Amino acid sequence: MTEQERTIFHVDIDAFYATVEMREDPSLKGRPVVIGADPEGGKGRGVVITCSYEARKFGLKSGMPISRAYKLCPDAVYLRPNFSLYAKVSSNVMELLKRHADRTEQSGIDEAFLDVSSKVKNLEEAKLLALIIKQELRTEGFTCSVGIGPNKSSAKIASDQNKPDGLTVVPFSKVKEFLSPLPISVIPGVGPKTREFLEEHGIITIDQLQAIPGKQLTDWFGKGGVWLWGVVQGVEQLVVEPREMPRSLSVERTFRKDVRDYKLIYKVAEELGEELIRRLKLGGLRFRTVGIRIRFRGFETHTREKTLVEYTDGLEELQVAIKSLLEEFEESDRLIRLVGVRVSDLIREKVQRSTLDSWA
Ligand code: TTP
Ligand code: MG
């Protein structure tokens, strides 16, 4: 196998939320822009969701406490997120990308895999196509980073290498060489748990992982080990899979007999929450909006909704949100016939990140 059979792009928009805000208000261009919680003059709680590259120069990054960000860069423009706008812009970006590919797989709000195998004859043409896509996105106000490889994992890792506005091409014959000096944490399926496990075995960089026999990897990770072996050897073959993303997931339960005991109602709601999390994880999805539905005797139905700051697939966060939405009805003392729980505003979890961790 010396020939490159497929050409896969991974495209990731640079500083996505921050750039959407700059498109809305061009006076923000070139300035440090931070999307996240209110810094409240340095006393704010909560975190930075993302920030512009100008802000990153000050050391700001995703996940950092907003109070720390404020200390490092008090003059930045601090904005609360406008998720519905980001979702709308995201689907426009995806439409643009789709037009250039045989198959497209959205892998996050601002990133996608493109299988362009039939569109290009060689890597030179692939590079030209990437430049066309970059140009089209630039017209829309975005820069992006593109990785080109013979498979999804190498394309994904390559797109992360030269941010922002990157273009990294990894020919089939060079995948192993490209990967070997990189830390194992760049592999999209290697989360904190897997990383810790591998580091305990003295494995820090990918060349060390390349030296481990496949048999050992399957002993450690089962099926996940087969995938990991393919990734580090540069022969992983996962297809770019256009997957329909559901808009929401919901479950509900009608009580056998109408109830007004909130201990029971919360217990049932908790079970519904667990069921939703199971289904989300199966689909590799995360949510940001939680809704409940409550129906009283006589069919009067109420719904309530709440949007969290960040996407999550955490059971605890879901349960807390459900409970806080239901509490409002506790006072009413009315008999309840049905309770339902719903999550919406879904995104696809980044490629397999948790999958291998669950093997570990
Ligand atoms: P990323 O592509 O990881 O981040 P980014 O586009 O802001 O920056 P870059 O790609 O240039 O490194 O994520 C896309 C969007 O997802 C991001 O704009 C904000 C959101 N996001 C979160 O909600 N939580 C997070 O932890 C991260 C990293 C991003
Ligand atoms: Mg991005």
Tab-separated table of C-alpha atoms and ligand atoms in Angstrom:
chain	number	residue	atom	x	y	z
A	1	MET	CA	0.000	0.000	0.000
A	2	THR	CA	1.967	2.962	-1.175
A	3	GLU	CA	-0.669	4.881	-2.990
A	4	GLN	CA	-2.978	7.350	-1.388
A	5	GLU	CA	-6.473	6.003	-1.881
A	6	ARG	CA	-8.468	8.734	-0.219
A	7	THR	CA	-8.018	12.426	0.373
A	8	ILE	CA	-9.623	13.720	3.521
A	9	PHE	CA	-9.806	17.315	4.713
A	10	HIS	CA	-10.460	18.408	8.243
A	11	VAL	CA	-11.572	22.023	8.362
A	12	ASP	CA	-11.812	23.949	11.637
A	13	ILE	CA	-12.792	27.628	11.814
A	14	ASP	CA	-10.401	29.822	13.795
A	15	ALA	CA	-11.772	31.359	17.001
A	16	PHE	CA	-15.280	30.598	15.835
A	17	TYR	CA	-17.578	32.365	18.316
A	18	ALA	CA	-15.274	35.376	18.545
A	19	THR	CA	-15.138	35.683	14.770
A	20	VAL	CA	-18.916	35.486	14.448
A	21	GLU	CA	-19.091	38.438	16.846
A	22	MET	CA	-16.594	40.360	14.696
A	23	ARG	CA	-18.760	39.792	11.634
A	24	GLU	CA	-21.692	41.264	13.545
A	25	ASP	CA	-19.692	44.239	14.737
A	26	PRO	CA	-16.704	44.952	12.492
A	27	SER	CA	-15.357	47.498	14.984
A	28	LEU	CA	-14.243	44.464	17.026
A	29	LYS	CA	-11.852	43.305	14.306
A	30	GLY	CA	-8.246	43.167	15.413
A	31	ARG	CA	-9.166	43.528	19.072
A	32	PRO	CA	-8.932	41.031	21.901
A	33	VAL	CA	-12.475	39.636	22.114
A	34	VAL	CA	-13.521	37.196	24.807
A	35	ILE	CA	-16.725	35.167	24.755
A	36	GLY	CA	-17.782	33.856	28.130
A	37	ALA	CA	-19.067	34.820	31.538
A	38	ASP	CA	-19.327	38.434	32.721
A	39	PRO	CA	-15.929	39.339	34.238
A	40	GLU	CA	-17.638	41.781	36.655
A	41	GLY	CA	-14.485	43.864	36.944
A	42	GLY	CA	-12.397	40.821	37.874
A	43	LYS	CA	-14.809	39.342	40.426
A	44	GLY	CA	-16.878	37.359	37.926
A	45	ARG	CA	-17.354	33.607	38.184
A	46	GLY	CA	-17.458	31.288	35.207
A	47	VAL	CA	-15.029	30.801	32.365
A	48	VAL	CA	-13.786	31.909	28.972
A	49	ILE	CA	-15.635	29.926	26.309
A	50	THR	CA	-13.322	31.078	23.559
A	51	CYS	CA	-11.427	34.202	22.530
A	52	SER	CA	-9.893	35.848	19.498
A	53	TYR	CA	-6.253	35.245	18.619
A	54	GLU	CA	-5.509	38.831	19.663
A	55	ALA	CA	-6.679	37.853	23.166
A	56	ARG	CA	-4.669	34.620	23.059
A	57	LYS	CA	-1.508	36.760	22.811
A	58	PHE	CA	-2.226	37.791	26.404
A	59	GLY	CA	-2.390	34.146	27.463
A	60	LEU	CA	-6.170	33.860	27.391
A	61	LYS	CA	-7.711	30.551	26.349
A	62	SER	CA	-10.853	28.408	26.477
A	63	GLY	CA	-11.743	27.147	29.924
A	64	MET	CA	-9.730	29.761	31.830
A	65	PRO	CA	-11.547	31.424	34.764
A	66	ILE	CA	-12.942	34.733	33.535
A	67	SER	CA	-11.446	36.497	36.572
A	68	ARG	CA	-7.969	35.365	35.532
A	69	ALA	CA	-8.623	36.457	31.935
A	70	TYR	CA	-9.620	39.887	33.230
A	71	LYS	CA	-6.385	40.207	35.158
A	72	LEU	CA	-4.335	39.287	32.108
A	73	CYS	CA	-6.274	41.478	29.704
A	74	PRO	CA	-8.675	43.972	31.283
A	75	ASP	CA	-9.010	45.917	28.027
A	76	ALA	CA	-10.451	43.058	26.018
A	77	VAL	CA	-14.053	43.217	24.839
A	78	TYR	CA	-15.991	40.766	27.006
A	79	LEU	CA	-19.169	39.389	25.442
A	80	ARG	CA	-21.829	36.919	26.570
A	81	PRO	CA	-22.395	34.124	24.046
A	82	ASN	CA	-25.169	34.274	21.470
A	83	PHE	CA	-25.569	30.574	20.804
A	84	SER	CA	-28.493	30.687	18.424
A	85	LEU	CA	-26.550	33.032	16.172
A	86	TYR	CA	-23.527	30.704	16.247
A	87	ALA	CA	-25.719	27.723	15.369
A	88	LYS	CA	-27.217	29.557	12.400
A	89	VAL	CA	-23.836	30.677	11.095
A	90	SER	CA	-22.518	27.153	11.644
A	91	SER	CA	-25.115	25.638	9.336
A	92	ASN	CA	-24.250	28.178	6.633
A	93	VAL	CA	-20.581	27.283	6.958
A	94	MET	CA	-21.433	23.581	6.692
A	95	GLU	CA	-23.468	24.223	3.532
A	96	LEU	CA	-20.499	26.014	2.002
A	97	LEU	CA	-18.139	23.143	2.863
A	98	LYS	CA	-20.516	20.459	1.596
A	99	ARG	CA	-20.475	21.874	-1.911
A	100	HIS	CA	-16.810	20.905	-2.285
A	101	ALA	CA	-16.906	17.335	-1.007
A	102	ASP	CA	-18.186	13.904	-1.929
A	103	ARG	CA	-19.100	13.368	1.701
A	104	THR	CA	-19.096	15.691	4.677
A	105	GLU	CA	-19.187	14.812	8.341
A	106	GLN	CA	-19.749	17.634	10.760
A	107	SER	CA	-17.645	16.904	13.837
A	108	GLY	CA	-18.379	19.987	15.928
A	109	ILE	CA	-20.048	23.373	15.662
A	110	ASP	CA	-17.191	24.797	13.587
A	111	GLU	CA	-15.467	21.758	12.129
A	112	ALA	CA	-16.027	19.039	9.574
A	113	PHE	CA	-14.376	16.208	7.711
A	114	LEU	CA	-14.598	16.357	3.924
A	115	ASP	CA	-13.905	13.354	1.751
A	116	VAL	CA	-12.738	14.956	-1.493
A	117	SER	CA	-11.229	11.830	-3.058
A	118	SER	CA	-13.105	12.104	-6.347
A	119	LYS	CA	-12.625	15.876	-6.564
A	120	VAL	CA	-8.842	15.897	-6.728
A	121	LYS	CA	-6.283	13.773	-8.565
A	122	ASN	CA	-3.274	14.444	-6.351
A	123	LEU	CA	-2.109	16.426	-3.360
A	124	GLU	CA	-1.336	19.490	-5.477
A	125	GLU	CA	-4.960	19.656	-6.537
A	126	ALA	CA	-6.007	18.961	-2.970
A	127	LYS	CA	-4.028	21.967	-1.824
A	128	LEU	CA	-5.628	24.147	-4.490
A	129	LEU	CA	-9.086	23.014	-3.404
A	130	ALA	CA	-8.216	23.822	0.196
A	131	LEU	CA	-7.147	27.309	-0.873
A	132	ILE	CA	-10.444	27.799	-2.721
A	133	ILE	CA	-12.364	26.786	0.408
A	134	LYS	CA	-10.246	29.114	2.509
A	135	GLN	CA	-10.914	31.943	0.094
A	136	GLU	CA	-14.663	31.337	0.148
A	137	LEU	CA	-14.665	31.317	3.930
A	138	ARG	CA	-12.608	34.485	3.986
A	139	THR	CA	-15.300	36.184	1.937
A	140	GLU	CA	-17.665	35.176	4.714
A	141	GLY	CA	-15.352	36.742	7.284
A	142	PHE	CA	-13.649	33.590	8.545
A	143	THR	CA	-10.201	32.121	8.504
A	144	CYS	CA	-9.878	28.412	9.056
A	145	SER	CA	-7.258	25.761	9.535
A	146	VAL	CA	-7.217	22.812	7.186
A	147	GLY	CA	-5.510	19.468	7.553
A	148	ILE	CA	-5.172	17.212	4.519
A	149	GLY	CA	-4.406	13.539	4.946
A	150	PRO	CA	-5.202	10.053	3.666
A	151	ASN	CA	-7.542	9.431	6.598
A	152	LYS	CA	-9.627	11.253	9.193
A	153	SER	CA	-7.233	11.019	12.107
A	154	SER	CA	-4.228	12.415	10.244
A	155	ALA	CA	-6.343	15.207	8.709
A	156	LYS	CA	-7.754	16.121	12.103
A	157	ILE	CA	-4.365	16.191	13.795
A	158	ALA	CA	-2.897	18.139	10.870
A	159	SER	CA	-5.601	20.822	11.052
A	160	ASP	CA	-4.558	21.542	14.632
A	161	GLN	CA	-0.899	22.022	13.773
A	162	ASN	CA	-0.696	25.460	12.209
A	163	LYS	CA	-3.510	27.522	13.689
A	164	PRO	CA	-4.736	30.084	12.794
A	165	ASP	CA	-5.173	30.157	9.012
A	166	GLY	CA	-3.195	26.921	8.699
A	167	LEU	CA	-2.858	24.490	5.831
A	168	THR	CA	-1.035	21.284	6.662
A	169	VAL	CA	-0.668	18.526	4.109
A	170	VAL	CA	0.298	15.021	5.176
A	171	PRO	CA	0.955	12.605	2.297
A	172	PHE	CA	0.143	8.946	2.869
A	173	SER	CA	3.825	7.968	2.807
A	174	LYS	CA	4.618	10.567	5.488
A	175	VAL	CA	1.861	9.992	8.047
A	176	LYS	CA	3.973	7.999	10.509
A	177	GLU	CA	6.813	10.463	10.243
A	178	PHE	CA	4.436	13.401	10.717
A	179	LEU	CA	2.873	11.850	13.819
A	180	SER	CA	5.974	10.488	15.497
A	181	PRO	CA	7.276	13.589	17.344
A	182	LEU	CA	3.819	14.721	18.507
A	183	PRO	CA	2.550	14.148	22.062
A	184	ILE	CA	-0.072	11.397	22.373
A	185	SER	CA	-2.627	13.977	23.516
A	186	VAL	CA	-3.029	15.264	19.939
A	187	ILE	CA	-4.817	12.027	19.022
A	188	PRO	CA	-8.515	12.898	19.002
A	189	GLY	CA	-9.506	9.705	20.863
A	190	VAL	CA	-6.957	10.090	23.635
A	191	GLY	CA	-8.554	11.969	26.509
A	192	PRO	CA	-7.115	12.609	29.976
A	193	LYS	CA	-7.714	9.070	31.269
A	194	THR	CA	-6.123	7.272	28.342
A	195	ARG	CA	-3.258	9.719	28.395
A	196	GLU	CA	-2.620	9.114	32.073
A	197	PHE	CA	-2.733	5.363	31.523
A	198	LEU	CA	-0.259	5.535	28.639
A	199	GLU	CA	2.028	7.906	30.504
A	200	GLU	CA	2.155	5.466	33.390
A	201	HIS	CA	3.584	3.045	30.841
A	202	GLY	CA	6.188	5.617	29.850
A	203	ILE	CA	4.465	6.574	26.603
A	204	ILE	CA	4.572	10.324	26.036
A	205	THR	CA	4.997	10.814	22.310
A	206	ILE	CA	3.492	9.039	19.331
A	207	ASP	CA	6.774	7.422	18.217
A	208	GLN	CA	6.683	5.504	21.508
A	209	LEU	CA	3.134	4.441	20.764
A	210	GLN	CA	4.152	3.382	17.255
A	211	ALA	CA	6.621	0.966	18.835
A	212	ILE	CA	3.901	-0.836	20.815
A	213	PRO	CA	2.636	-4.045	19.135
A	214	GLY	CA	-1.017	-4.048	18.102
A	215	LYS	CA	-1.607	-7.049	20.354
A	216	GLN	CA	-0.590	-5.002	23.388
A	217	LEU	CA	-2.907	-2.160	22.391
A	218	THR	CA	-5.883	-4.505	22.030
A	219	ASP	CA	-5.051	-6.090	25.380
A	220	TRP	CA	-5.213	-2.627	26.887
A	221	PHE	CA	-8.105	-1.091	24.978
A	222	GLY	CA	-9.998	-3.900	23.226
A	223	LYS	CA	-11.477	-2.726	19.930
A	224	GLY	CA	-10.301	0.793	20.690
A	225	GLY	CA	-6.765	-0.578	20.496
A	226	VAL	CA	-7.285	-1.675	16.903
A	227	TRP	CA	-8.351	1.841	16.021
A	228	LEU	CA	-5.455	3.389	17.933
A	229	TRP	CA	-2.957	1.105	16.217
A	230	GLY	CA	-4.389	2.151	12.834
A	231	VAL	CA	-4.134	5.820	13.782
A	232	VAL	CA	-0.502	5.768	14.853
A	233	GLN	CA	0.554	3.506	11.985
A	234	GLY	CA	-1.188	5.876	9.572
A	235	VAL	CA	-3.594	3.258	8.209
A	236	GLU	CA	-6.841	4.067	10.068
A	237	GLN	CA	-9.700	3.753	7.566
A	238	LEU	CA	-12.810	5.225	9.169
A	239	VAL	CA	-15.211	6.573	6.567
A	240	VAL	CA	-16.411	10.136	6.457
A	241	GLU	CA	-19.955	9.547	7.516
A	242	PRO	CA	-22.635	12.120	6.858
A	243	ARG	CA	-24.692	11.745	9.992
A	244	GLU	CA	-28.043	13.270	10.563
A	245	MET	CA	-27.998	15.252	13.727
A	246	PRO	CA	-31.253	15.158	15.677
A	247	ARG	CA	-32.520	18.584	16.751
A	248	SER	CA	-33.505	17.325	20.150
A	249	LEU	CA	-34.008	14.196	22.225
A	250	SER	CA	-36.854	13.766	24.633
A	251	VAL	CA	-38.432	11.228	26.926
A	252	GLU	CA	-41.547	11.414	29.044
A	253	ARG	CA	-43.497	9.317	31.440
A	254	THR	CA	-47.193	9.255	32.174
A	255	PHE	CA	-47.944	8.189	35.715
A	256	ARG	CA	-50.235	5.233	36.205
A	257	LYS	CA	-52.164	7.380	38.633
A	258	ASP	CA	-51.947	11.158	38.847
A	259	VAL	CA	-49.473	12.193	41.546
A	260	ARG	CA	-48.556	15.225	43.586
A	261	ASP	CA	-45.678	13.748	45.550
A	262	TYR	CA	-42.657	15.711	44.319
A	263	LYS	CA	-40.235	13.185	45.739
A	264	LEU	CA	-41.654	10.710	43.263
A	265	ILE	CA	-41.782	13.276	40.445
A	266	TYR	CA	-38.127	14.187	40.929
A	267	LYS	CA	-37.200	10.529	41.064
A	268	VAL	CA	-38.938	9.815	37.763
A	269	ALA	CA	-37.431	12.949	36.210
A	270	GLU	CA	-34.017	11.711	37.315
A	271	GLU	CA	-34.586	8.387	35.603
A	272	LEU	CA	-35.640	10.212	32.455
A	273	GLY	CA	-32.444	12.272	32.685
A	274	GLU	CA	-30.357	9.114	32.947
A	275	GLU	CA	-32.097	7.693	29.903
A	276	LEU	CA	-31.372	10.863	27.905
A	277	ILE	CA	-27.707	10.848	28.857
A	278	ARG	CA	-27.451	7.221	27.757
A	279	ARG	CA	-28.944	8.114	24.386
A	280	LEU	CA	-26.771	11.204	23.994
A	281	LYS	CA	-23.615	9.226	24.686
A	282	LEU	CA	-24.621	6.529	22.226
A	283	GLY	CA	-24.941	9.181	19.550
A	284	GLY	CA	-21.777	11.005	20.666
A	285	LEU	CA	-23.826	14.148	21.292
A	286	ARG	CA	-23.727	16.980	23.767
A	287	PHE	CA	-26.487	19.432	24.616
A	288	ARG	CA	-26.809	22.950	25.861
A	289	THR	CA	-30.529	23.437	26.366
A	290	VAL	CA	-32.644	21.505	28.844
A	291	GLY	CA	-36.425	21.505	28.822
A	292	ILE	CA	-39.152	19.977	30.927
A	293	ARG	CA	-42.789	19.319	30.276
A	294	ILE	CA	-45.345	18.890	32.951
A	295	ARG	CA	-48.959	17.960	32.418
A	296	PHE	CA	-51.557	18.407	35.121
A	297	ARG	CA	-54.716	16.426	35.546
A	298	GLY	CA	-57.061	17.777	32.891
A	299	PHE	CA	-54.260	17.990	30.286
A	300	GLU	CA	-53.072	21.504	30.985
A	301	THR	CA	-49.437	21.324	29.881
A	302	HIS	CA	-46.503	23.590	30.670
A	303	THR	CA	-42.991	23.632	29.319
A	304	ARG	CA	-39.924	25.368	30.629
A	305	GLU	CA	-36.468	25.659	29.149
A	306	LYS	CA	-33.044	26.685	30.232
A	307	THR	CA	-29.800	27.141	28.316
A	308	LEU	CA	-26.511	26.312	29.960
A	309	VAL	CA	-23.295	28.226	29.382
A	310	GLU	CA	-21.464	25.333	27.792
A	311	TYR	CA	-22.220	22.176	25.873
A	312	THR	CA	-22.134	19.111	28.074
A	313	ASP	CA	-23.130	15.491	28.311
A	314	GLY	CA	-22.902	15.508	32.097
A	315	LEU	CA	-25.622	13.720	34.033
A	316	GLU	CA	-25.164	15.895	37.086
A	317	GLU	CA	-25.597	19.138	35.126
A	318	LEU	CA	-28.690	17.771	33.446
A	319	GLN	CA	-30.226	16.660	36.740
A	320	VAL	CA	-29.592	20.016	38.394
A	321	ALA	CA	-31.209	21.848	35.478
A	322	ILE	CA	-34.234	19.531	35.417
A	323	LYS	CA	-34.803	19.937	39.117
A	324	SER	CA	-34.555	23.707	38.998
A	325	LEU	CA	-37.092	23.826	36.159
A	326	LEU	CA	-39.549	21.566	37.956
A	327	GLU	CA	-39.286	23.341	41.302
A	328	GLU	CA	-41.460	26.197	40.126
A	329	PHE	CA	-44.457	23.844	39.981
A	330	GLU	CA	-43.975	22.334	43.388
A	331	GLU	CA	-45.971	25.093	45.084
A	332	SER	CA	-49.083	24.562	42.992
A	333	ASP	CA	-50.020	21.333	44.755
A	334	ARG	CA	-51.881	20.131	41.661
A	335	LEU	CA	-52.103	16.536	40.523
A	336	ILE	CA	-49.644	15.632	37.805
A	337	ARG	CA	-50.296	13.263	34.976
A	338	LEU	CA	-47.085	13.379	32.979
A	339	VAL	CA	-43.531	14.594	33.225
A	340	GLY	CA	-41.089	14.879	30.318
A	341	VAL	CA	-37.493	15.915	29.823
A	342	ARG	CA	-35.867	17.162	26.669
A	343	VAL	CA	-32.401	18.220	25.573
A	344	SER	CA	-31.860	20.353	22.494
A	345	ASP	CA	-29.250	22.544	20.885
A	346	LEU	CA	-27.159	19.460	20.220
A	347	ILE	CA	-23.673	19.169	18.830
A	348	ARG	CA	-21.600	16.210	17.907
A	349	GLU	CA	-18.970	15.420	20.498
A	350	LYS	CA	-15.485	15.898	19.081
A	351	VAL	CA	-14.296	12.772	17.312
A	352	GLN	CA	-14.414	9.733	19.573
A	353	ARG	CA	-12.747	11.585	22.418
A	354	SER	CA	-14.576	9.772	25.148
A	355	THR	CA	-14.678	6.448	23.336
A	356	LEU	CA	-11.147	5.388	24.016
A	357	ASP	CA	-11.269	6.815	27.526
A	358	SER	CA	-14.138	4.514	28.317
A	359	TRP	CA	-12.042	1.588	27.126
A	360	ALA	CA	-9.202	2.671	29.359
B	1	TTP	P1	-12.773	25.247	18.811
B	1	TTP	O1	-12.666	25.021	17.338
B	1	TTP	O2	-12.111	24.288	19.728
B	1	TTP	O3	-12.227	26.706	19.216
B	1	TTP	P2	-12.218	28.048	18.378
B	1	TTP	O4	-12.836	27.875	17.042
B	1	TTP	O5	-12.770	29.133	19.221
B	1	TTP	O6	-10.672	28.328	18.259
B	1	TTP	P3	-9.605	27.585	17.331
B	1	TTP	O7	-10.319	26.538	16.563
B	1	TTP	O8	-9.053	28.664	16.471
B	1	TTP	O9	-8.589	27.047	18.283
B	1	TTP	O10	-14.298	25.304	19.221
B	1	TTP	C1	-15.272	25.920	18.404
B	1	TTP	C2	-16.235	26.718	19.240
B	1	TTP	O11	-16.788	25.893	20.254
B	1	TTP	C3	-15.565	27.870	19.945
B	1	TTP	O12	-15.559	29.067	19.169
B	1	TTP	C4	-16.348	28.008	21.208
B	1	TTP	C5	-16.916	26.636	21.457
B	1	TTP	N1	-16.197	25.975	22.560
B	1	TTP	C6	-16.873	25.691	23.744
B	1	TTP	O13	-18.067	25.948	23.864
B	1	TTP	N2	-16.178	25.100	24.765
B	1	TTP	C7	-14.856	24.780	24.659
B	1	TTP	O14	-14.259	24.249	25.605
B	1	TTP	C8	-14.173	25.086	23.430
B	1	TTP	C9	-12.717	24.761	23.271
B	1	TTP	C10	-14.877	25.683	22.425
B	2	MG	MG	-12.278	26.300	15.770
